[in-house]
Amino acid sequence: VADTAVSDIPRHDCDLLVIGSGAAGLAAAITARLLGLEVLVVEKEMRFGGSTARSGGMAWVPCNLLAVAAGVDDTLDAALRYIEAEAGPLFHRARAEAYLTNGPAMAKTFHENTSAVRFVRTDAVSDNHQHLPGARASGRTITVPPFDGRLLKGRLRDLASPLPDLTFLGMQIQPGRELTHFFNCFNSFASFSFVVKRIGAHVLDILRYGCTTRLANGNALAARLARSAFDLGAPLWLNTRAAALTVQAGRVCGATVDRGQERVMIAARLGVVLAAGGFPHDTERRSRASPMGSLGAGVYSLAPPGNVGDGLRLAEAVGGCTEDRMPNTVSWTPVSKVTGRGRPDTLFPHGFDRNKPGFVAVTRHGARFVNEAAVGNDFIRAMVQACLTDPVEGFLITDHATLRRYGMGIVRPAPAPLRGHLRSGYLLRGRTYAELAQQCGIDAHRLQQTLARFNRDAAAGVDTEFARGTTEPERRNGDPKCRPNPCLATVASAPFYAVKLLPGDFSTLGGLRTDEHARVLDAEDQPILGLYAAGNDSVSMFGGNSAAGGATLGPALTFGYIAALHAARLDVSR
Ligand SMILES: Cc1cc2nc3c(=O)[nH]c(=O)nc-3n(C[C@H](O)[C@H](O)[C@H](O)COP(=O)(O)OP(=O)(O)OC[C@H]3O[C@@H](n4cnc5c(N)ncnc54)[C@H](O)[C@@H]3O)c2cc1C
């Protein structure tokens, strides 16, 4: 790698420069500070947290301290077999082993040695492919408890927001007990009083602070990581974009950054960690990276618009290579486009509704194409196959009773009004199946056949087409009150409703090739000295599959941790 010309612009010295302030970057910064290194985090946006602050905040860390304390039946060997089965030919044993041995160490170190990072178990989350060797139905995914945003003090307003459509009136709601209270609000006095108290506290927050202070999910994770990094003395420069890496004597030793209008040279004695969040908004790279990277239908990414692949470009300019053998480079989820509210369109990820009984997904041809409760990647893969040469899209269909019970997409359950969604065209309605089909442009005859068969199956509790509701995780995410199958109910109470589904995504899974120390590799598979990548800037270790809830944040936190450990000259591979 050629040396970079020495320049006379203003200079800032540190041991480790971290580019990006999401989970990977903040994990690297915390670890560096725990090891006594001088670190600097630069973030190009005006607010920190990246995708992490929008996320569910779940991290896949097999054999974590909480699972061990609870006596969960699991081993690192089983988790390794699961990663191998998911990754197939792209399995990288050394990386997987480094991840599995350092994941629990990262969680324990952060949990016990930082001011704000705390983990809790989330047993409702399973490995996504239960039939694969080594899979577990619970115990591997951890998350963080809600966080009091006031503890961020003056920096609360610097924290990136969650996706507004995933909040309720701006309140961040933790899945599980809290969400159940919101759903049962009009059926149970305890839930009603819980919701009233939450709304009251939220109104007070808005009056006093202008925003909510009760942070949950990924927003709480980003806040907890940042609070801890700040308390450890890690500086975070906002509005500072890394523009180019600096190389001296074949080693990456800093970067030039644009801090507002000023260009600054950062000298980083031990190296640079790329944690800039992958390339969800780089359409060109997405279509180049894999056949499914861009489906010709536009990019419907839930990641922040600033995640445009800067980290990958910075590395490539100094010889770094991306993994080009991935069959799929995107973490997919069906989304719907929310329009017509007098503000820019937003995307809503369909994760909750399609698990519930009484929802059916069909293509324009009127046929089902997937087990509606399938994980996002499998759902979209099936949608692509079913659409053949048509635009990749589908429709989620339900009836009146189900819509009012669970909502659908951005449409909230009763008593929330439907009128606005019908007027904007987001929600389509028909008094009969045929009328709904006409509204959506679906083959009416085929839709009638599909729903007739689905209703027969639902009544019998057996999905004869796609075996929905046959795995324990699916049944858990259904509705236990629905019998005989918690995932199946008829679509029979008119009127009927539909929302259009598009191929959306949470993040990219392709990225820079890295080794077990998080070092970026060149074309000869040799590490580029002083250059690390973590989070979505590095290639996923699951071969382009969606392995489990938390399968991007787990590695992001762990390889951020590993990068800083290695930079501090500790061999952590064994
Ligand atoms: C709605 C939603 C829910 C999700 N839920 C989960 C979940 O529960 N579990 C899970 O594992 N994953 C989840 N994900 C995916 C997960 O959020 C991401 O994979 C993860 O946050 C990526 O972390 P990161 O540190 O790599 O990047 P990010 O958190 O995106 O941080 C990257 C940061 O780098 C900054 N940056 C970019 N370029 C530059 C530059 N040139 N200079 C300086 N800064 C730069 C960006 O502005 C950004 O702030 C979810 C995603 C979404 C959208």
XYZ file of C-alpha atoms and ligand atoms in Angstrom:
627
model
C 0.000 0.000 0.000
C 1.479 3.350 -1.040
C 2.208 6.003 1.593
C -0.101 8.994 1.770
C 1.418 12.435 1.231
C 2.109 14.294 4.493
C 0.035 17.444 4.736
C 0.047 20.582 6.863
C -3.649 20.661 7.808
C -4.652 20.747 11.536
C -3.796 17.521 13.313
C -5.316 15.522 16.187
C -3.462 12.601 17.795
C -4.953 9.438 19.283
C -4.189 5.720 19.603
C -7.266 4.417 17.805
C -9.597 6.183 15.398
C -13.116 4.758 15.119
C -15.221 5.700 12.088
C -18.949 5.425 12.881
C -20.922 5.637 16.113
C -23.208 2.586 15.955
C -22.844 -0.614 17.959
C -19.565 -1.655 16.329
C -17.869 1.725 16.664
C -18.989 2.380 20.231
C -18.018 -1.163 21.300
C -14.526 -0.544 19.903
C -14.344 2.834 21.650
C -15.452 1.428 25.028
C -12.962 -1.435 24.807
C -10.154 0.892 23.799
C -10.861 3.139 26.783
C -11.112 0.158 29.162
C -7.612 -0.747 27.944
C -6.392 2.777 28.541
C -6.066 3.790 24.881
C -6.725 7.298 23.609
C -9.599 6.867 21.195
C -11.574 9.186 18.929
C -14.962 8.366 17.398
C -16.015 10.329 14.316
C -19.600 10.340 13.095
C -20.612 12.027 9.860
C -24.208 12.742 10.896
C -25.313 15.426 13.351
C -26.532 12.641 15.652
C -24.883 9.428 16.826
C -26.182 5.859 16.873
C -26.676 4.994 13.188
C -28.846 1.957 12.420
C -28.225 0.730 15.924
C -30.397 3.522 17.346
C -33.267 2.418 15.047
C -32.924 -1.280 15.735
C -34.596 -3.840 17.954
C -31.427 -3.860 20.062
C -31.122 -7.650 20.100
C -27.688 -9.263 19.983
C -26.965 -12.956 19.280
C -24.345 -13.992 21.836
C -24.459 -17.754 22.511
C -23.354 -18.856 26.001
C -23.577 -15.268 27.285
C -23.336 -14.633 31.010
C -27.112 -14.555 31.487
C -27.682 -17.839 29.674
C -24.930 -19.490 31.680
C -26.354 -18.152 34.959
C -29.794 -19.460 34.003
C -28.399 -22.875 33.108
C -29.503 -22.713 29.452
C -28.681 -25.926 27.641
C -26.121 -24.685 25.084
C -22.469 -25.013 24.098
C -20.085 -23.017 21.947
C -19.653 -26.148 19.849
C -23.395 -26.278 19.106
C -23.345 -22.586 18.168
C -20.345 -23.202 15.909
C -22.197 -26.013 14.134
C -25.148 -23.686 13.655
C -22.974 -20.939 12.132
C -21.331 -23.540 9.863
C -24.720 -24.802 8.703
C -25.942 -21.257 7.994
C -22.740 -20.128 6.248
C -22.278 -23.224 4.064
C -19.298 -22.799 1.703
C -18.563 -19.337 3.130
C -17.941 -20.700 6.642
C -14.816 -19.063 8.129
C -13.896 -21.243 11.088
C -11.335 -18.904 12.672
C -13.696 -15.910 12.534
C -16.596 -17.938 13.863
C -14.495 -19.267 16.740
C -13.212 -15.787 17.559
C -16.797 -14.513 17.572
C -18.051 -17.280 19.824
C -15.213 -17.090 22.335
C -15.144 -13.290 22.476
C -18.918 -12.692 22.381
C -19.511 -13.839 25.972
C -16.352 -12.025 27.096
C -17.546 -8.814 25.442
C -20.984 -9.065 27.072
C -19.505 -9.802 30.512
C -16.897 -7.035 30.228
C -19.438 -4.416 29.182
C -22.085 -5.616 31.649
C -19.690 -5.549 34.588
C -17.246 -2.762 33.737
C -19.218 0.037 32.135
C -21.489 2.629 33.682
C -24.526 1.938 31.494
C -24.343 -1.199 29.333
C -26.561 -3.845 30.897
C -27.939 -6.897 29.187
C -31.105 -8.883 29.791
C -32.326 -12.152 28.303
C -34.981 -12.179 25.637
C -36.260 -15.712 25.502
C -38.949 -14.962 22.933
C -36.242 -14.936 20.233
C -35.009 -18.117 18.575
C -32.489 -19.175 16.007
C -34.265 -18.732 12.714
C -33.662 -22.151 11.191
C -34.599 -24.653 13.852
C -33.982 -27.644 11.580
C -30.249 -26.867 11.250
C -27.680 -28.603 13.447
C -26.852 -26.750 16.630
C -29.964 -24.496 16.513
C -31.543 -23.443 19.815
C -35.087 -22.227 20.487
C -33.985 -19.688 23.109
C -31.183 -18.403 25.316
C -28.757 -17.027 22.726
C -30.199 -13.571 22.129
C -29.783 -10.790 24.645
C -30.998 -7.232 24.659
C -30.802 -4.175 26.910
C -33.395 -2.881 29.371
C -35.010 0.530 28.767
C -32.735 3.468 29.562
C -33.416 6.812 31.196
C -32.356 9.237 28.462
C -31.860 12.004 31.034
C -28.639 10.237 31.966
C -27.255 11.328 28.595
C -27.623 14.874 29.917
C -26.839 17.468 27.242
C -26.195 14.736 24.685
C -29.722 13.304 24.661
C -30.564 15.464 21.676
C -27.477 14.145 19.853
C -28.900 10.617 19.864
C -30.413 9.472 16.560
C -34.149 8.739 16.716
C -35.843 5.384 16.295
C -38.060 4.929 13.238
C -41.117 7.070 14.077
C -43.568 4.450 12.790
C -42.186 1.940 15.294
C -43.062 4.202 18.193
C -46.557 4.910 19.526
C -47.180 8.666 19.722
C -43.381 8.984 20.092
C -43.204 6.445 22.954
C -40.623 3.688 22.574
C -42.196 0.380 23.529
C -40.270 -2.707 24.574
C -41.630 -5.967 23.089
C -43.033 -8.514 25.542
C -44.860 -7.327 28.637
C -45.023 -3.649 27.625
C -46.300 -4.292 24.139
C -48.866 -6.758 25.464
C -50.232 -4.053 27.790
C -50.696 -1.719 24.820
C -52.538 -4.425 22.878
C -54.763 -5.317 25.845
C -55.371 -1.724 26.838
C -59.144 -1.928 26.311
C -59.534 -5.489 27.593
C -57.836 -5.320 30.965
C -57.858 -2.729 33.723
C -54.198 -3.442 34.605
C -53.169 -2.819 30.992
C -55.329 0.286 30.740
C -53.771 1.793 33.843
C -50.260 0.869 32.634
C -50.885 2.636 29.316
C -52.416 5.709 30.963
C -49.363 6.033 33.249
C -47.003 5.677 30.288
C -48.846 8.321 28.308
C -48.875 10.664 31.326
C -45.119 10.295 31.833
C -44.580 10.811 28.104
C -46.577 14.036 28.064
C -44.499 15.323 30.988
C -41.319 14.400 29.099
C -42.440 16.328 26.043
C -43.284 19.373 28.156
C -39.987 19.289 30.064
C -37.478 17.962 27.560
C -39.170 18.248 24.169
C -38.710 14.505 23.538
C -39.189 11.162 25.209
C -36.624 10.219 27.845
C -37.652 6.601 28.238
C -35.532 4.906 25.608
C -36.074 1.301 24.579
C -34.716 -1.353 22.222
C -31.870 -0.246 19.889
C -32.245 3.366 20.965
C -31.524 2.279 24.537
C -28.577 0.185 23.311
C -27.024 3.140 21.465
C -27.660 5.399 24.474
C -26.164 2.900 26.933
C -23.084 2.372 24.768
C -22.617 6.113 24.307
C -23.142 6.931 28.004
C -20.518 4.321 28.879
C -18.085 5.575 26.233
C -18.505 9.165 27.451
C -17.999 8.137 31.083
C -14.812 6.362 30.077
C -13.597 9.553 28.423
C -14.056 8.700 24.747
C -14.613 11.819 22.624
C -17.237 11.635 19.864
C -17.098 14.205 17.077
C -20.397 14.654 15.267
C -20.762 16.120 11.790
C -17.329 14.669 10.993
C -16.965 12.529 7.871
C -13.927 10.334 7.326
C -12.735 11.213 3.813
C -9.562 9.151 3.289
C -7.258 6.857 5.222
C -3.638 7.759 5.856
C -0.920 5.203 5.205
C 2.694 5.421 6.345
C 5.275 2.665 5.860
C 2.565 0.282 4.658
C 0.444 0.762 7.747
C -2.864 2.587 8.179
C -2.162 5.242 10.775
C -5.075 7.659 10.627
C -7.443 9.481 8.348
C -8.322 12.873 7.046
C -11.766 13.897 8.192
C -14.069 16.774 7.340
C -15.265 18.232 10.617
C -17.981 20.595 9.501
C -16.175 22.881 7.080
C -12.718 22.102 8.451
C -10.402 19.357 7.213
C -8.473 17.692 10.058
C -5.736 15.069 9.934
C -6.228 12.383 12.606
C -3.043 10.524 13.488
C -3.970 7.162 15.040
C -0.905 5.368 16.406
C -2.474 1.894 16.559
C -4.843 2.096 13.640
C -8.371 2.735 12.425
C -11.612 0.811 12.977
C -14.118 1.074 10.128
C -17.638 0.895 11.575
C -19.582 2.978 9.069
C -22.608 0.687 8.783
C -22.253 -1.080 5.415
C -23.820 -0.007 2.100
C -27.636 -0.214 2.319
C -27.988 3.055 0.408
C -25.407 2.369 -2.309
C -27.676 1.077 -5.083
C -24.838 0.530 -7.499
C -22.828 -1.655 -5.120
C -25.922 -3.521 -4.036
C -26.707 -4.606 -7.577
C -23.047 -5.429 -8.255
C -22.592 -7.366 -5.007
C -25.178 -10.103 -5.592
C -28.103 -10.923 -7.864
C -30.499 -10.197 -5.017
C -28.692 -7.028 -3.903
C -31.024 -4.805 -5.832
C -34.224 -6.235 -7.184
C -34.652 -3.592 -9.810
C -37.519 -2.289 -7.730
C -35.599 0.435 -5.917
C -34.038 0.294 -2.490
C -36.419 0.107 0.437
C -33.933 0.199 3.263
C -34.760 0.994 6.882
C -31.116 1.923 7.533
C -30.177 5.609 7.813
C -29.522 7.327 4.476
C -25.905 8.129 5.454
C -24.956 4.428 5.359
C -23.716 4.558 1.771
C -20.673 2.299 1.935
C -18.029 4.883 2.947
C -16.182 2.306 5.052
C -15.877 -0.090 2.123
C -14.626 2.642 -0.212
C -12.075 3.889 2.335
C -10.692 0.347 2.695
C -10.689 -0.385 -1.031
C -8.628 2.743 -1.621
C -5.847 1.196 0.464
C -6.142 -2.351 -0.924
C -8.984 -3.844 1.161
C -11.282 -6.367 -0.528
C -14.956 -7.156 -0.190
C -16.339 -10.692 -0.135
C -17.698 -11.245 -3.633
C -18.937 -14.826 -3.270
C -22.070 -14.011 -1.274
C -25.273 -15.331 -2.864
C -27.157 -12.588 -1.017
C -25.788 -9.425 0.581
C -28.877 -7.929 2.196
C -30.844 -8.598 5.392
C -34.355 -8.530 3.913
C -37.737 -7.864 5.416
C -41.094 -7.174 3.786
C -41.992 -3.500 4.159
C -44.903 -1.308 3.170
C -44.551 2.244 1.960
C -46.454 4.722 4.130
C -47.561 7.634 1.992
C -49.956 10.551 1.971
C -49.394 11.984 5.448
C -48.133 15.368 4.288
C -44.538 14.386 5.092
C -41.924 12.277 3.310
C -42.867 8.637 2.713
C -41.631 6.128 5.276
C -41.201 2.360 5.282
C -42.820 0.033 7.765
C -41.239 -3.388 8.440
C -43.785 -6.221 8.689
C -42.454 -8.357 11.510
C -45.285 -8.490 14.002
C -48.506 -8.833 12.007
C -47.583 -11.638 9.624
C -46.783 -13.899 12.600
C -50.315 -13.542 13.887
C -53.265 -15.722 12.865
C -55.549 -14.399 10.129
C -52.938 -12.877 7.783
C -52.205 -14.281 4.323
C -49.558 -13.093 1.848
C -50.182 -13.471 -1.882
C -48.670 -12.261 -5.135
C -50.566 -10.437 -7.861
C -51.412 -13.881 -9.217
C -53.499 -14.461 -6.090
C -51.426 -17.399 -4.812
C -49.659 -17.767 -1.480
C -45.897 -18.063 -1.888
C -44.468 -18.559 1.587
C -45.089 -19.415 5.205
C -46.058 -15.881 6.256
C -44.161 -16.295 9.550
C -40.876 -17.055 7.744
C -37.830 -14.906 8.571
C -37.380 -11.850 6.351
C -34.704 -13.290 4.062
C -36.693 -16.448 3.379
C -39.886 -14.443 2.884
C -38.328 -12.119 0.285
C -36.453 -14.945 -1.457
C -39.795 -16.735 -1.927
C -41.433 -13.503 -3.083
C -38.705 -13.007 -5.719
C -39.164 -16.557 -6.988
C -42.945 -16.254 -7.079
C -42.942 -12.948 -8.950
C -40.829 -14.327 -11.816
C -40.523 -11.441 -14.268
C -43.138 -9.245 -12.536
C -42.124 -6.436 -10.167
C -41.199 -7.956 -6.791
C -44.172 -7.191 -4.576
C -46.925 -8.945 -2.690
C -50.005 -8.206 -0.606
C -50.712 -8.941 3.020
C -54.413 -9.707 3.325
C -56.669 -9.971 6.341
C -60.267 -9.539 7.462
C -62.005 -6.961 9.629
C -61.849 -8.875 12.926
C -58.125 -9.578 12.603
C -57.284 -6.048 11.488
C -59.035 -4.546 14.482
C -57.401 -7.031 16.867
C -53.742 -6.751 15.766
C -53.570 -3.892 13.268
C -51.599 -4.364 10.028
C -48.426 -2.460 9.176
C -48.861 1.147 10.221
C -52.594 0.591 10.845
C -53.108 0.310 14.594
C -55.659 -1.991 16.274
C -59.119 -0.719 17.357
C -60.110 1.896 18.329
C -57.515 3.670 16.138
C -59.318 5.041 13.050
C -58.853 3.505 9.586
C -60.103 6.424 7.534
C -56.752 8.167 6.936
C -55.092 4.945 5.784
C -57.946 4.150 3.419
C -57.891 7.677 2.009
C -54.130 7.651 1.433
C -54.385 4.330 -0.403
C -52.083 2.600 2.112
C -54.907 0.313 3.219
C -57.030 -1.275 0.500
C -60.530 -2.558 1.296
C -63.188 -4.686 -0.395
C -66.548 -5.972 0.788
C -65.820 -9.311 -0.874
C -62.648 -11.175 -1.883
C -63.373 -10.235 -5.500
C -63.735 -6.556 -4.683
C -60.490 -6.569 -2.703
C -58.741 -8.360 -5.555
C -59.934 -5.682 -7.941
C -58.704 -2.914 -5.618
C -55.241 -4.502 -5.506
C -55.033 -5.636 -9.112
C -54.874 -9.292 -8.010
C -56.223 -12.263 -10.006
C -59.666 -12.511 -8.333
C -60.473 -16.086 -9.257
C -57.162 -17.387 -7.936
C -57.420 -15.305 -4.755
C -60.820 -16.831 -4.021
C -59.377 -20.329 -4.439
C -56.373 -19.445 -2.260
C -58.483 -18.040 0.564
C -60.976 -20.923 0.405
C -58.130 -23.403 0.890
C -56.488 -21.227 3.563
C -59.773 -21.001 5.502
C -60.256 -24.786 5.377
C -56.699 -25.254 6.637
C -57.122 -22.655 9.366
C -60.299 -24.289 10.637
C -58.487 -27.630 10.804
C -55.346 -26.012 12.266
C -53.061 -27.467 9.582
C -51.407 -25.361 6.884
C -51.291 -27.902 4.060
C -49.361 -25.514 1.787
C -46.556 -24.086 3.933
C -46.761 -25.809 7.337
C -47.208 -22.529 9.210
C -47.371 -22.965 12.961
C -45.438 -26.222 13.116
C -42.337 -24.876 14.903
C -42.193 -23.831 18.517
C -40.885 -20.274 17.762
C -43.675 -19.678 15.233
C -46.318 -20.834 17.695
C -44.830 -18.601 20.390
C -45.106 -15.542 18.112
C -48.671 -16.409 17.085
C -51.580 -15.999 19.476
C -51.946 -18.662 22.186
C -55.670 -17.900 22.402
C -56.131 -18.991 18.794
C -57.018 -22.708 18.574
C -56.174 -25.261 17.332
C -53.181 -23.567 15.671
C -51.917 -20.276 17.226
C -50.678 -19.138 13.790
C -53.792 -19.855 11.710
C -57.234 -18.222 11.664
C -59.755 -17.865 8.869
C -59.997 -14.708 6.765
C -63.759 -14.618 6.747
C -65.292 -11.544 8.423
C -65.970 -8.897 5.772
C -64.810 -6.351 4.827
C -61.373 -7.532 3.758
C -58.170 -5.505 3.725
C -54.770 -5.537 2.038
C -51.455 -3.699 2.292
C -48.861 -3.854 -0.484
C -45.522 -5.463 0.479
C -42.160 -4.510 -1.009
C -38.697 -6.061 -0.634
C -37.206 -3.936 2.165
C -34.144 -4.418 4.282
C -32.607 -3.766 7.688
C -28.967 -3.639 6.583
C -26.420 -5.148 4.253
C -24.641 -8.431 4.971
C -21.845 -8.230 2.413
C -18.770 -6.242 3.303
C -15.020 -6.253 3.726
C -13.221 -9.534 4.138
C -11.721 -9.629 7.605
C -9.840 -12.153 9.712
C -10.450 -13.387 13.244
C -8.844 -10.227 14.667
C -11.203 -7.993 12.636
C -8.284 -6.971 10.401
C -9.221 -6.042 6.825
C -7.733 -8.424 4.243
C -6.203 -7.523 0.887
C -6.427 -9.392 -2.431
C -3.722 -11.831 -1.269
C -5.652 -12.554 1.924
C -3.063 -10.667 3.946
C -4.145 -8.299 6.735
C -3.707 -4.595 6.057
C -1.770 -3.450 9.088
C -3.599 -0.958 11.262
C -6.952 -1.385 9.499
C -9.921 -3.062 11.184
C -13.573 -3.399 10.214
C -16.548 -4.327 12.377
C -20.326 -4.310 12.138
C -21.820 -4.116 8.676
C -18.596 -2.833 7.123
C -17.311 -6.402 7.507
C -18.884 -9.375 5.786
C -21.507 -11.291 7.777
C -20.385 -14.679 8.981
C -23.681 -16.382 8.160
C -23.197 -16.623 4.375
C -25.940 -14.130 3.521
C -28.566 -15.870 5.630
C -30.608 -14.429 8.434
C -29.509 -16.750 11.232
C -31.228 -15.388 14.325
C -32.593 -12.312 16.029
C -29.469 -10.302 16.833
C -27.222 -11.832 14.182
C -25.853 -8.460 13.088
C -25.643 -6.622 16.422
C -24.000 -9.620 18.143
C -21.068 -9.684 15.707
C -20.971 -5.850 15.543
C -20.444 -5.559 19.296
C -18.069 -8.513 19.408
C -15.810 -7.543 16.501
C -15.709 -3.930 17.680
C -14.437 -5.366 20.968
C -11.963 -7.705 19.200
C -10.608 -4.903 16.973
C -9.757 -2.734 19.963
C -8.243 -5.678 21.848
C -6.058 -6.520 18.886
C -5.054 -2.944 18.308
C -3.901 -2.921 21.913
C -1.719 -5.879 20.950
C -3.614 -8.637 22.699
C -3.926 -11.897 20.848
C -7.584 -12.831 21.252
C -7.993 -15.507 18.606
C -7.647 -18.408 21.068
C -35.643 -1.263 12.211
C -34.393 -2.071 12.403
C -34.364 -3.073 13.374
C -33.207 -3.840 13.543
N -33.158 -4.736 14.571
C -32.034 -5.464 14.768
C -31.904 -6.322 15.882
O -32.772 -6.367 16.778
N -30.787 -7.095 15.978
C -29.782 -7.030 15.040
O -28.804 -7.772 15.160
N -29.846 -6.146 14.018
C -30.932 -5.361 13.871
N -30.972 -4.452 12.858
C -29.770 -4.257 12.038
C -28.766 -3.463 12.898
O -29.370 -2.274 13.338
C -27.498 -3.114 12.119
O -27.007 -4.275 11.518
C -26.438 -2.566 13.093
O -26.964 -1.495 13.835
C -25.198 -2.099 12.348
O -24.305 -1.545 13.278
P -23.022 -0.778 12.752
O -22.288 -0.332 13.942
O -22.318 -1.625 11.755
O -23.594 0.455 11.908
P -24.531 1.677 12.329
O -25.202 1.452 13.615
O -25.388 1.982 11.163
O -23.491 2.870 12.527
C -22.725 3.337 11.439
C -22.474 4.824 11.611
O -21.392 5.222 10.754
C -21.659 6.522 10.281
N -20.847 6.796 9.079
C -21.040 6.350 7.818
N -20.061 6.814 7.008
C -19.243 7.577 7.775
C -18.075 8.351 7.500
N -17.539 8.446 6.265
N -17.495 9.035 8.523
C -18.014 8.993 9.785
N -19.142 8.289 10.086
C -19.732 7.580 9.100
C -23.151 6.475 10.001
O -23.680 7.781 9.914
C -23.668 5.671 11.202
O -24.046 6.521 12.273
C -32.092 -3.644 12.695
C -32.116 -2.624 11.737
C -33.242 -1.826 11.603
C -33.221 -0.710 10.598
